[in-house]
Short mmCIF file of C-alpha atoms and ligand atoms in Angstrom, two decimals:
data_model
loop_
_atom_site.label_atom_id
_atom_site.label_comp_id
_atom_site.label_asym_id
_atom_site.label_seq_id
_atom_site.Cartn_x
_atom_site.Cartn_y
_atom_site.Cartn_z
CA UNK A 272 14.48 -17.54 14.47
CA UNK A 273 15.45 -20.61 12.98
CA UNK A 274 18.84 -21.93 12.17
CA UNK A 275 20.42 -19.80 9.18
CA UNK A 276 20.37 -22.44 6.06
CA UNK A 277 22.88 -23.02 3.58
CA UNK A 278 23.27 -24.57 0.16
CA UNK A 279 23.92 -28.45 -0.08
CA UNK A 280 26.57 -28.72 -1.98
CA UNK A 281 29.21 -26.76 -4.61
CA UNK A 282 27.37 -27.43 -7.47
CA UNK A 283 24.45 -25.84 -6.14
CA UNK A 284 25.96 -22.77 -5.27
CA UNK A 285 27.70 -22.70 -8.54
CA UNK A 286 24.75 -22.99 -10.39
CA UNK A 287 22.56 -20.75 -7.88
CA UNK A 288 25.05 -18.12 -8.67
CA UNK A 289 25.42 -18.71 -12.13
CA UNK A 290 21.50 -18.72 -12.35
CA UNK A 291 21.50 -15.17 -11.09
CA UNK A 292 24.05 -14.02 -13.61
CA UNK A 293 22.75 -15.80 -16.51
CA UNK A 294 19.50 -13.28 -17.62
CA UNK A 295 18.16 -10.95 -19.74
CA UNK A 296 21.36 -9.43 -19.56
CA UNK A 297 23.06 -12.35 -21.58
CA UNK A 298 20.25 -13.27 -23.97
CA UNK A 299 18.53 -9.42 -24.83
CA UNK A 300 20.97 -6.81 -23.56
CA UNK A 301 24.56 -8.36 -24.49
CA UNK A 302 23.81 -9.45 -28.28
CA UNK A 303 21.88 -5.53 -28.80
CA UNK A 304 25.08 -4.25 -27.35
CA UNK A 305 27.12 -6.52 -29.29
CA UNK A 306 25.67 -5.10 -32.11
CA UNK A 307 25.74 -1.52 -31.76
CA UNK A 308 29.23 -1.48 -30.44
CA UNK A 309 30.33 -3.40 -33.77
CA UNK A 310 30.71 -6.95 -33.09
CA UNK A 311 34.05 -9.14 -32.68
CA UNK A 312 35.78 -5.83 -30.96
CA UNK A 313 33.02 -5.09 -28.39
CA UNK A 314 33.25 -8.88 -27.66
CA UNK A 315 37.20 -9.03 -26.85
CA UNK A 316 37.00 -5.69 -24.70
CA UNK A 317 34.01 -6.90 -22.81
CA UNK A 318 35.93 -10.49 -22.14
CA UNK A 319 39.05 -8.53 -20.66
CA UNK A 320 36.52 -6.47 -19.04
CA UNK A 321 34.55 -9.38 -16.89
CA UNK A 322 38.48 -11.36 -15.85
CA UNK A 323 40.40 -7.72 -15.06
CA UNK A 324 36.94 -6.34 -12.74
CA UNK A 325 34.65 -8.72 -12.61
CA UNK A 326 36.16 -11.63 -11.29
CA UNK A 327 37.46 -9.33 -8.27
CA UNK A 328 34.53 -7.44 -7.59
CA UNK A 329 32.75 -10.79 -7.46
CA UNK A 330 35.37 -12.09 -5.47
CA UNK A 331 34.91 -9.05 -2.99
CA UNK A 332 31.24 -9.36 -2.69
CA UNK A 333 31.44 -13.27 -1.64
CA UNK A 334 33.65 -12.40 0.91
CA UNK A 335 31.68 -10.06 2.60
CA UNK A 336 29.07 -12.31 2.25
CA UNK A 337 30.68 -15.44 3.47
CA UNK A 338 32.51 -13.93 6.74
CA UNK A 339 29.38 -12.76 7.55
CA UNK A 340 26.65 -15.35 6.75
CA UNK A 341 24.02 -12.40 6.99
CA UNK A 342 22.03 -10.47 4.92
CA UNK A 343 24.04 -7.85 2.56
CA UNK A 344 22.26 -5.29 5.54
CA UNK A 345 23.43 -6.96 8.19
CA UNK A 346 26.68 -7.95 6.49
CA UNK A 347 27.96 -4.56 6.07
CA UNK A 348 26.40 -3.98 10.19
CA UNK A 349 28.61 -6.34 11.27
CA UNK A 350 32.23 -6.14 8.89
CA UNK A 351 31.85 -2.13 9.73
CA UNK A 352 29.72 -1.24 12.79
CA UNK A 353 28.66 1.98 13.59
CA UNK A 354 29.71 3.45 10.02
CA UNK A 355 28.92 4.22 6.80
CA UNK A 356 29.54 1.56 4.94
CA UNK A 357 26.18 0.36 5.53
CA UNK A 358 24.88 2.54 2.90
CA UNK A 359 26.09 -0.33 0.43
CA UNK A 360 23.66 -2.29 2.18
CA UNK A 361 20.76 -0.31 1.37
CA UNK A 362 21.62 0.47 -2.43
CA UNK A 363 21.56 -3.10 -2.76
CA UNK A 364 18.35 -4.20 -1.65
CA UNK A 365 17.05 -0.82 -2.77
CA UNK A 366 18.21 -1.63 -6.88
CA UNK A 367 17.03 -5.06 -5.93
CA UNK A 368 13.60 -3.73 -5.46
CA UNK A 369 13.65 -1.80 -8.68
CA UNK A 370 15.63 -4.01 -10.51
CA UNK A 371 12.95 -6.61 -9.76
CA UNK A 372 9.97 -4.43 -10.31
CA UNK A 373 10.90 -3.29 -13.67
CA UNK A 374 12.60 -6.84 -14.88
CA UNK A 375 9.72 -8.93 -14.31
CA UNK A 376 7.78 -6.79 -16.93
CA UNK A 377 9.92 -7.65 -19.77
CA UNK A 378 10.07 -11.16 -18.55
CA UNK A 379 6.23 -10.37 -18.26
CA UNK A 380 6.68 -10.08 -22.04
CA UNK A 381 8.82 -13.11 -22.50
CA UNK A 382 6.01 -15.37 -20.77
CA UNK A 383 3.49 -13.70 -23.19
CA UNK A 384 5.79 -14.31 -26.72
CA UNK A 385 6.35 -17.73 -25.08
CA UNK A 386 2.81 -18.83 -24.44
CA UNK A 387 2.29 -17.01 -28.65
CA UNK A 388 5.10 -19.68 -29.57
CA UNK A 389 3.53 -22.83 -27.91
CA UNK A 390 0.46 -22.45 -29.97
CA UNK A 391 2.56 -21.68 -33.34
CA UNK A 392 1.64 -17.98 -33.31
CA UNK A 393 5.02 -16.28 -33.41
CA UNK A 394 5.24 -17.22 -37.16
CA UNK A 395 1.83 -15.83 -37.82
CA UNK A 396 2.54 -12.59 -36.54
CA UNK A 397 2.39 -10.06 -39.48
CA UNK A 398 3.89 -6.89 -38.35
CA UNK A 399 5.98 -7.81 -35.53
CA UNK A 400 6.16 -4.21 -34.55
CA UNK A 401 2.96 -3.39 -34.18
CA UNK A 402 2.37 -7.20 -32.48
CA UNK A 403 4.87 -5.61 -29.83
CA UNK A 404 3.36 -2.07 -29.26
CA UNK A 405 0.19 -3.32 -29.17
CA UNK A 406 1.35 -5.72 -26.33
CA UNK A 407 3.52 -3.91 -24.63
CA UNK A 408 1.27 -0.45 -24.22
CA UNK A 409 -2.12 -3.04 -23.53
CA UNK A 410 -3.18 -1.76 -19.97
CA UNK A 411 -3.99 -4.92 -18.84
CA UNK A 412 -2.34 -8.06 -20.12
CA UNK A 413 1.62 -7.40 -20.08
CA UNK A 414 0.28 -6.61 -15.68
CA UNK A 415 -0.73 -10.04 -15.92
CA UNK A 416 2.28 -11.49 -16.75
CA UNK A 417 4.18 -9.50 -14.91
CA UNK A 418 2.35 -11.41 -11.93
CA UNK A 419 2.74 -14.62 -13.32
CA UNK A 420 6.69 -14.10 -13.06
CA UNK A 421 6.50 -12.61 -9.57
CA UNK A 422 4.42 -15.85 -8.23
CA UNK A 423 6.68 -18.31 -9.97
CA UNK A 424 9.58 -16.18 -8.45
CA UNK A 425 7.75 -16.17 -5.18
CA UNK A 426 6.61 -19.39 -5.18
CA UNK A 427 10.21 -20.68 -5.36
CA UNK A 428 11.73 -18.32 -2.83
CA UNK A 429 9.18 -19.04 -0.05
CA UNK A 430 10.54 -23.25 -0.40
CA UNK A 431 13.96 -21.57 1.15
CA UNK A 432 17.52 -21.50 -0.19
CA UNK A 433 17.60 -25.45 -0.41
CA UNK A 434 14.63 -26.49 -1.07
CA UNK A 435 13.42 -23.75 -3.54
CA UNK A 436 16.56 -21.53 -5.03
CA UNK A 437 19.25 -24.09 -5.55
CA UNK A 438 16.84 -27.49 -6.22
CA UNK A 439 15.41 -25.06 -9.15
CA UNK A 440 18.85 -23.82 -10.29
CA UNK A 441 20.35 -27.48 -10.12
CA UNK A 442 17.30 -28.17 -12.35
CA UNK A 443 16.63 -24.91 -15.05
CA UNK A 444 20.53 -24.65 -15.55
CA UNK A 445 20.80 -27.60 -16.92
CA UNK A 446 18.24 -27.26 -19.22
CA UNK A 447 19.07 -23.76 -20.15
CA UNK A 448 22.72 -25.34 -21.61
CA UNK A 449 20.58 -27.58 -23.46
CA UNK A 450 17.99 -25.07 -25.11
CA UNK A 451 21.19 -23.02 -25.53
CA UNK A 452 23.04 -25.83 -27.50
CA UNK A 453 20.12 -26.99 -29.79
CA UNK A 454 19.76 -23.36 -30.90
CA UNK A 455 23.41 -22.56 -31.86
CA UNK A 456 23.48 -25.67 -34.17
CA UNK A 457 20.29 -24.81 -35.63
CA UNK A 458 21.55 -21.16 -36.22
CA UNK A 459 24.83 -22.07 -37.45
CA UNK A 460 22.78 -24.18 -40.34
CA UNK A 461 20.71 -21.27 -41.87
CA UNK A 462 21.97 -19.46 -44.62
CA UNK A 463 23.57 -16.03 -43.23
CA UNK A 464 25.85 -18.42 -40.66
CA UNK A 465 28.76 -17.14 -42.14
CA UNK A 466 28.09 -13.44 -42.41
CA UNK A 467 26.47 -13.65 -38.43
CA UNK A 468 30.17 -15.26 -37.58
CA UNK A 469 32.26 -12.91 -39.28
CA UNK A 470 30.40 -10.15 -37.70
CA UNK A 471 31.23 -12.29 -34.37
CA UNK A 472 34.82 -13.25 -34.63
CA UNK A 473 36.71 -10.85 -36.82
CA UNK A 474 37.10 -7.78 -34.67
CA UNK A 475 37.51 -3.96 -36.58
CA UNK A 476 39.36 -2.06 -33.79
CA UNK A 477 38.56 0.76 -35.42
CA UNK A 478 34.96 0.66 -33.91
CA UNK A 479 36.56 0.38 -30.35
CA UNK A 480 35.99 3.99 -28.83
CA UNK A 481 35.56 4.69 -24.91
CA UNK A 482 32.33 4.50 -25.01
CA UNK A 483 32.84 0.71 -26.28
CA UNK A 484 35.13 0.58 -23.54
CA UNK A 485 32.76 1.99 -20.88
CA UNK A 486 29.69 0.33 -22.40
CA UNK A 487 31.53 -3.20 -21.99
CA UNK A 488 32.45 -2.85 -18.48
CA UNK A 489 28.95 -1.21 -17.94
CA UNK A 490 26.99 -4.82 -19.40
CA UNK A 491 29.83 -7.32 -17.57
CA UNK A 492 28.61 -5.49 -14.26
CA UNK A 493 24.55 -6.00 -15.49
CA UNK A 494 25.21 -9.42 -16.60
CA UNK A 495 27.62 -10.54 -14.00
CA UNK A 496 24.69 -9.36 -11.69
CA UNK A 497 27.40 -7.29 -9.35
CA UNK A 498 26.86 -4.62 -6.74
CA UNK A 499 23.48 -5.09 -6.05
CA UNK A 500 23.56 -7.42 -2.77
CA UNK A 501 22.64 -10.59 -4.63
CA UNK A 502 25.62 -12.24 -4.40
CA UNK A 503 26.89 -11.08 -1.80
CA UNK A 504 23.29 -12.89 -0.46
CA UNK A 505 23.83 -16.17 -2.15
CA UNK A 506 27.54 -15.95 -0.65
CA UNK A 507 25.78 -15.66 2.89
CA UNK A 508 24.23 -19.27 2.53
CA UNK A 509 27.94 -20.74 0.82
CA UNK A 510 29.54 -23.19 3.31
CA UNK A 511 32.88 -22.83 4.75
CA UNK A 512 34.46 -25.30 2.85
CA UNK A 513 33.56 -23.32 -0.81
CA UNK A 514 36.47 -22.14 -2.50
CA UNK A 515 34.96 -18.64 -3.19
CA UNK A 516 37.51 -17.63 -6.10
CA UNK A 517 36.75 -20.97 -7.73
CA UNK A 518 33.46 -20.10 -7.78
CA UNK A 519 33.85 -16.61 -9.42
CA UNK A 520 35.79 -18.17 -11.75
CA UNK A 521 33.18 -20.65 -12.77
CA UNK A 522 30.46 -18.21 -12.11
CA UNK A 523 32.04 -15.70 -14.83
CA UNK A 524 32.74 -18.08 -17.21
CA UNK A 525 29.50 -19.54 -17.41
CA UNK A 526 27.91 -16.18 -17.54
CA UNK A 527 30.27 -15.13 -20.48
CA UNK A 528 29.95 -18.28 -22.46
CA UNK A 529 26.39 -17.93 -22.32
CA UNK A 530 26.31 -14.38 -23.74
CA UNK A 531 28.51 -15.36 -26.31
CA UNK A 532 26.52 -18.46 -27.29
CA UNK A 533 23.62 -16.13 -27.36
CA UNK A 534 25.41 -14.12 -30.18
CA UNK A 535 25.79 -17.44 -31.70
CA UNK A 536 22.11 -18.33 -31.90
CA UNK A 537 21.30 -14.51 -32.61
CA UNK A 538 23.52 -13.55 -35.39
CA UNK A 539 23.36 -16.27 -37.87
CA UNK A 540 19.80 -15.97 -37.59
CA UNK A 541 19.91 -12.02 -37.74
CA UNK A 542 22.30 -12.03 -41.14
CA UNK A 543 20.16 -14.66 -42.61
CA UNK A 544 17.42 -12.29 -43.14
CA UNK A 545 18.70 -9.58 -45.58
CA UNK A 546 17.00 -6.58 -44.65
CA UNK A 547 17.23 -6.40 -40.75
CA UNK A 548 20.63 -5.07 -39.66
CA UNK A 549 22.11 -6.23 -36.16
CA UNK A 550 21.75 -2.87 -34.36
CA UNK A 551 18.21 -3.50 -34.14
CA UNK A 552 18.60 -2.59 -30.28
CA UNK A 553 16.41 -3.37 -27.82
CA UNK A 554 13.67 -4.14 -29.70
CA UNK A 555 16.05 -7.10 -31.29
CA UNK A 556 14.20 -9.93 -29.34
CA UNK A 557 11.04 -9.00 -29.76
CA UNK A 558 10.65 -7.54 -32.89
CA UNK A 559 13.48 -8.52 -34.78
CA UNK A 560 13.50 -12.53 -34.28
CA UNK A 561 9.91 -13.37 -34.98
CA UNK A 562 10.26 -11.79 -38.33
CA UNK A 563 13.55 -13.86 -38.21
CA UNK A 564 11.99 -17.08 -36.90
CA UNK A 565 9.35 -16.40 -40.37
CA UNK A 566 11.42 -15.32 -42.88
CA UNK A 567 14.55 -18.00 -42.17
CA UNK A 568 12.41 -20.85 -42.02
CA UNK A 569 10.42 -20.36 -44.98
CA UNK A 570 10.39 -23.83 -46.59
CA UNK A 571 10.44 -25.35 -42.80
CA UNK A 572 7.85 -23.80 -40.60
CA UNK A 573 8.28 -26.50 -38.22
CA UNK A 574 11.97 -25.37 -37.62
CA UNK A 575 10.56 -21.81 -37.42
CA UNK A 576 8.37 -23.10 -34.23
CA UNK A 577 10.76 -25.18 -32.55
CA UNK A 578 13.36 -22.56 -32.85
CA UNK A 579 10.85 -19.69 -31.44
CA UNK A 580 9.33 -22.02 -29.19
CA UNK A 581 12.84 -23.19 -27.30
CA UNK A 582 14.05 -19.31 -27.76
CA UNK A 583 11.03 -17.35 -25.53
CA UNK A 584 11.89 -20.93 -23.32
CA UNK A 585 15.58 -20.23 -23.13
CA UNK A 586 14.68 -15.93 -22.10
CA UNK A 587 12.29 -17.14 -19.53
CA UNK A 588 14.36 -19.60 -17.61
CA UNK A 589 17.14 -17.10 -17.45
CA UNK A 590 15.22 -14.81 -16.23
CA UNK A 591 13.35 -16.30 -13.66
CA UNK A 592 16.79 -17.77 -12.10
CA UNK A 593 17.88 -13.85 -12.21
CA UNK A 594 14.57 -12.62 -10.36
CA UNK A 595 14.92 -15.76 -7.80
CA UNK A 596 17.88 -13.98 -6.61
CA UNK A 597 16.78 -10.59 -6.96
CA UNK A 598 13.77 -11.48 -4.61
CA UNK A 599 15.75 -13.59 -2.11
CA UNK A 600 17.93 -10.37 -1.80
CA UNK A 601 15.52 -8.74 -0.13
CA UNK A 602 13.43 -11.45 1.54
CA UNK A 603 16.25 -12.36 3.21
CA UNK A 604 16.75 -8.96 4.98
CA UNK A 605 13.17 -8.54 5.76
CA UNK A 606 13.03 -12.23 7.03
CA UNK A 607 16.22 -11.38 9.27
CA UNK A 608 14.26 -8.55 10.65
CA UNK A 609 12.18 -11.08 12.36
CA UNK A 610 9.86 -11.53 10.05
CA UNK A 611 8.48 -14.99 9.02
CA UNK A 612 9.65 -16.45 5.23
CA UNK A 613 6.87 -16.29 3.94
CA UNK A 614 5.37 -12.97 5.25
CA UNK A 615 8.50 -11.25 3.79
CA UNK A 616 7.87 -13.09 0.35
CA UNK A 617 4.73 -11.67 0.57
CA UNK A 618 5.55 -8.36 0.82
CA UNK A 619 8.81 -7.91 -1.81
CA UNK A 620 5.90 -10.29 -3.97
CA UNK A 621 3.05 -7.20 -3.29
CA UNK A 622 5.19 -4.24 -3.65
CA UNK A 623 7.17 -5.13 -6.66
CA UNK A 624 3.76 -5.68 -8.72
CA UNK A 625 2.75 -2.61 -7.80
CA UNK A 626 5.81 -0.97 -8.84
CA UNK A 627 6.16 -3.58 -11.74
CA UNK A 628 2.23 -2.53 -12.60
CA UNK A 629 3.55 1.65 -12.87
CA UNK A 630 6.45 0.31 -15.03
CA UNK A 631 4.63 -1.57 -17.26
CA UNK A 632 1.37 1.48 -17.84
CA UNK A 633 4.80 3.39 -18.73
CA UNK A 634 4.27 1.71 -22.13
CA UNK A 635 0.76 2.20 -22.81
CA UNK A 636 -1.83 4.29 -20.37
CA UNK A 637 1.28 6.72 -18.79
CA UNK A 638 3.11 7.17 -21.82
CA UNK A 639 2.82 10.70 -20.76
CA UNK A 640 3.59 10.53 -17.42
CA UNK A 641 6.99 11.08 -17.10
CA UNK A 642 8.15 12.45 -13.30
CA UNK A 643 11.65 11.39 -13.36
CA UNK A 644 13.32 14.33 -15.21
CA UNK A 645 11.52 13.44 -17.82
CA UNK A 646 11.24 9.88 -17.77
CA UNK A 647 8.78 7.43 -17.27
CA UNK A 648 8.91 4.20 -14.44
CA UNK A 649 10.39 1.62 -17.07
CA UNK A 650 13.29 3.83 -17.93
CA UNK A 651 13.75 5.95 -14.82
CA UNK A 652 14.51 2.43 -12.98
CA UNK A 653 16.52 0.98 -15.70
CA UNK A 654 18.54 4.00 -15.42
CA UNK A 655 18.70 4.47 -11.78
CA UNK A 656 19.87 0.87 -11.25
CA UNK A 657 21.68 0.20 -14.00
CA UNK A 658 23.11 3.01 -14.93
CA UNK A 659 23.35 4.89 -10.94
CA UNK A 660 23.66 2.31 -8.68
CA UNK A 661 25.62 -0.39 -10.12
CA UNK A 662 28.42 1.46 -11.13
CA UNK A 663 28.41 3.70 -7.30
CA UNK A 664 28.06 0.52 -5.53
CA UNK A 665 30.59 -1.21 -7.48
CA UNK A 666 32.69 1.58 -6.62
CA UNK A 667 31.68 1.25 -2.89
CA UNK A 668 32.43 -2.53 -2.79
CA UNK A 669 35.95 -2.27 -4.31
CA UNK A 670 36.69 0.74 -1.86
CA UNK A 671 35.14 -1.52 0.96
CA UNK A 672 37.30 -4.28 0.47
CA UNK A 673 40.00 -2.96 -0.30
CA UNK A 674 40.58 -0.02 2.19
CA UNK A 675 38.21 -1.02 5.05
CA UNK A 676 37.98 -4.83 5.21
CA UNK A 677 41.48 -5.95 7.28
CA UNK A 678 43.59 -7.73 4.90
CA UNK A 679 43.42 -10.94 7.26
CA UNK A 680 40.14 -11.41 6.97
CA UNK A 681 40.16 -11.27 3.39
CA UNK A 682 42.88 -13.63 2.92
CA UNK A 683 41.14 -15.90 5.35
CA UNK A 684 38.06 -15.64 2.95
CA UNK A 685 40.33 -16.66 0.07
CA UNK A 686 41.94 -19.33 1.46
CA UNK A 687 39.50 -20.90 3.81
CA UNK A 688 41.66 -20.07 6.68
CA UNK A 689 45.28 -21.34 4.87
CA UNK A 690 43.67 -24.28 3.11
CA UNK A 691 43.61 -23.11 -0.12
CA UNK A 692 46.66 -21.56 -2.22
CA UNK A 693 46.15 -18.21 -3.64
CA UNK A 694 48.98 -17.01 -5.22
CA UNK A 695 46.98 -14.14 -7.36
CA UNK A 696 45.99 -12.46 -4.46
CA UNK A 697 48.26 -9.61 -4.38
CA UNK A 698 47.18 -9.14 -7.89
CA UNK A 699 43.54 -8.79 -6.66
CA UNK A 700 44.56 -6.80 -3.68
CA UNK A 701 45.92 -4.25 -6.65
CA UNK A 702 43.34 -4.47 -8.82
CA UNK A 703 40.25 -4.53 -5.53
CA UNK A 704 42.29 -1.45 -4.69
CA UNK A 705 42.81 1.25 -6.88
CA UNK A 706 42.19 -0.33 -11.24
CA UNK A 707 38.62 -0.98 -9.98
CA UNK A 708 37.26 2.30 -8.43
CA UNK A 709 39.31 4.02 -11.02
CA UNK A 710 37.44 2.20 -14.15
CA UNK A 711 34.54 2.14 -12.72
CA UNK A 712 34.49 5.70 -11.57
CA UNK A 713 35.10 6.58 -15.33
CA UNK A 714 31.57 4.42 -15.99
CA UNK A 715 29.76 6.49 -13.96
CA UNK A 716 31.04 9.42 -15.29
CA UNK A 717 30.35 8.30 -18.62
CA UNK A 718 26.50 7.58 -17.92
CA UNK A 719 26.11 10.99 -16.28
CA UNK A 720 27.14 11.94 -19.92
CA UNK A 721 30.50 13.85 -18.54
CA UNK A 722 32.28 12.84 -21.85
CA UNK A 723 30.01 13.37 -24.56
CA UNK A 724 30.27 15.74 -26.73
CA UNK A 725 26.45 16.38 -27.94
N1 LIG B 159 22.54 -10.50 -14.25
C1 LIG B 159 21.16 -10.49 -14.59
C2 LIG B 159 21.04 -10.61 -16.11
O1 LIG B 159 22.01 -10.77 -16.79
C3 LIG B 159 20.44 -9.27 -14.14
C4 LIG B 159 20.63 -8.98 -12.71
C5 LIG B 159 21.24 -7.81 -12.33
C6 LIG B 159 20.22 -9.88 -11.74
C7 LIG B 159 21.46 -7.53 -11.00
C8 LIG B 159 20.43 -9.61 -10.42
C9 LIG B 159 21.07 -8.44 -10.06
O2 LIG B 159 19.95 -10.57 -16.64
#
């Protein structure tokens, strides 16, 4: 096999990383959340929530990445032999799969409202609802979207970790700070600006319940894109010389100044429109802003297309850098199974559109069909990964590092061998230790509905 490669240089890697962070999760799923967990208060929990656990559990999964410069398989082979632990392996590239299959459909969607934008049509959509059922449960278009993202994805993969993943981070990062800039200012000039920022900054603890609590630490783990072998992958291909908590540092804040900025753009707009409320849920992006995009820009329609236009441009670069490393996840294990590149693109490429094709009839032909207790493909893999596997693998990783990997090796990790300071570790050794599988034990619980009361 050929020689193992690695990133060219820190920025890549920070970006790389930050690419696979930076998603849906920051642009659809954090403002919906935002807004059904009441605003400014769901914001400040979910901040504390993504230094306290996120940084660490980050932290954790570069360094079994990084000591191991292997696949998150073959990391796990090799820090634990002949044990368990490997099962961590598995769930990763497992949700990966899923994860990947059932993502590219809504970035399927995102291509589709994009492509709608470029020739002005978002602003002469009537009924944005029905404009989004009628998509969404088509049997045939949303598929072919779906494989336009998985050939992009593909396409960039199969160029390798230097010349494909971090040459395209280096270059749709950038641009993604830019689309993300143009649209705050433009949002912050509309009319409901001030009602979208109150909603954003003045926080009414009396919304803040555990289930605010649980649903915060639930979205940092989505959005910080933890437990589910990418990073830990990315971390494989970091150099020795990376200073790994430097990078979860950066990595985290970029991720969380994104999703803040995205309630920035998605507020203002949101409030400027009387009648739509900012619990809109899922739905918000699709069905929400276009009527948004019309009814804001009234007198300007040319504002209304630039600012749909660099939106649907700003959802699809995030999520392509998100299935880039969702995809290299498991290429690279099949690939270090002896496997050429390019034959294991192939296959994660093949199989995930034909899961990604049963996810996406779950909206329209199989509405029915629902074998997952009750559940169709879409949600049954949303759930599964999400809700199942992040928070048991985020459990497994904190356990894993904290009880299993020796203490020497992490420090070593940290430090680059006594180069670097660290003089938080023992804070991270307490948190890695027993706040993290406690909290996130409670998640779990949570989404298995052990609290609730209905
Ligand atoms: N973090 C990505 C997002 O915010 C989603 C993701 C989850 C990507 C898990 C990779 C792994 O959209």
């Amino acid at each position: 096999m050929e020689k193992r490669n690695n990133f060219g240089s820190k920025l890549g890697i920070i970006l790389a990383a930050a690419g696979s962070a930076v998603g849906l999760g920051n642009v659809w799923r954090f403002p919906t959340e935002t807004g059904s967990h009441g605003g400014a208060a769901f914001i400040l929990i979910y901040v504390v929530c993504v230094i306290v656990l996120g940084i660490p559990v980050m932290l954790s999964e570069f360094v079994i990445g990084r000591s191991t410069h292997a696949n998150t398989i073959d990391a796990y082979r090799r820090l634990a032999p002949r044990s368990g632990w490997i099962v961590q392996g598995y769930l990763g590239v497992f949700a990966a799969f899923i994860i990947l299959s059932y993502y590219s459909v809504v970035a399927g969607w995102t291509m589709k409202y994009l492509t709608t934008a470029v020739v002005g049509g978002v602003s002469r959509i009537s009924d944005p609802a029905s404009y989004y059922t009628a998509f969404t449960s088509n049997a045939w278009w949303p598929i072919i979207f779906t494989a336009l993202v998985l050939l992009i994805t593909h396409i960039i993969v199969v160029r390798g970790v230097q010349n494909g993943i971090e040459r395209f981070s280096k270059l749709l990062m950038p641009l993604l700070f830019i689309i993300i800039t143009v649209l705050v200012v433009c949002s912050m000039m509309m009319p409901g600006a001030k009602e979208g920022l109150r909603f954003l900054l003045h926080p009414d603890f009396s919304k803040i319940t555990a289930d605010t609590l649980l649903s915060a630490l639930g979205q940092a783990f989505f959005s910080l894109s933890l437990a589910m072998g990418c990073l830990c992958t990315y971390a494989s291909y970091f150099r020795d010389d990376a200073n790994l908590t430097r990078t979860a540092v950066s990595v985290v804040s970029i991720d969380t100044l994104v999703a803040i900025m995205c309630g920035f753009i998605i507020f203002p707009a949101v409030f400027s429109v009387q009648e739509i409320t900012p619990d809109a849920g899922p739905g918000l992006v699709f069905i929400t802003l276009p009527s948004v995009f019309q009814m804001a820009f009234d007198g300007a329609p040319i504002l209304g297309y630039i600012f749909a236009l660099l939106f649907y441009l700003l959802l699809i670069v995030a999520a392509i850098t998100s299935t880039i490393s969702l995809h290299e996840t498991i290429t690279a294990f099949l690939h270090e199974r002896g496997l050429s590149r390019r034959a294991a693109a192939w296959i994660v490429t093949s199989s995930c559109l034909v899961l990604g094709i049963f996810c996406s009839l779950s909206f329209g032909p199989m509405k029915d069909f629902r074998p997952f207790f009750g559940l169709g493909f879409f949600d049954a893999f949303d759930f599964l990964s999400a809700k199942i596997i992040m928070p048991i693998g985020g459990i497994i990783i904190s356990l894993f590092a904290g009880w299993r990997l020796d203490k020497k090796l992490v420090r070593d990790q940290v430090t680059n061998g006594g180069k670097l300071r660290a003089p938080l570790f023992g804070l991270y050794r307490f948190i890695i230790r027993w706040v993290a599988p406690t909290l996130i034990t409670l998640v779990l619980l949570n989404e298995l509905g052990v609290f609730s009361h209905k």
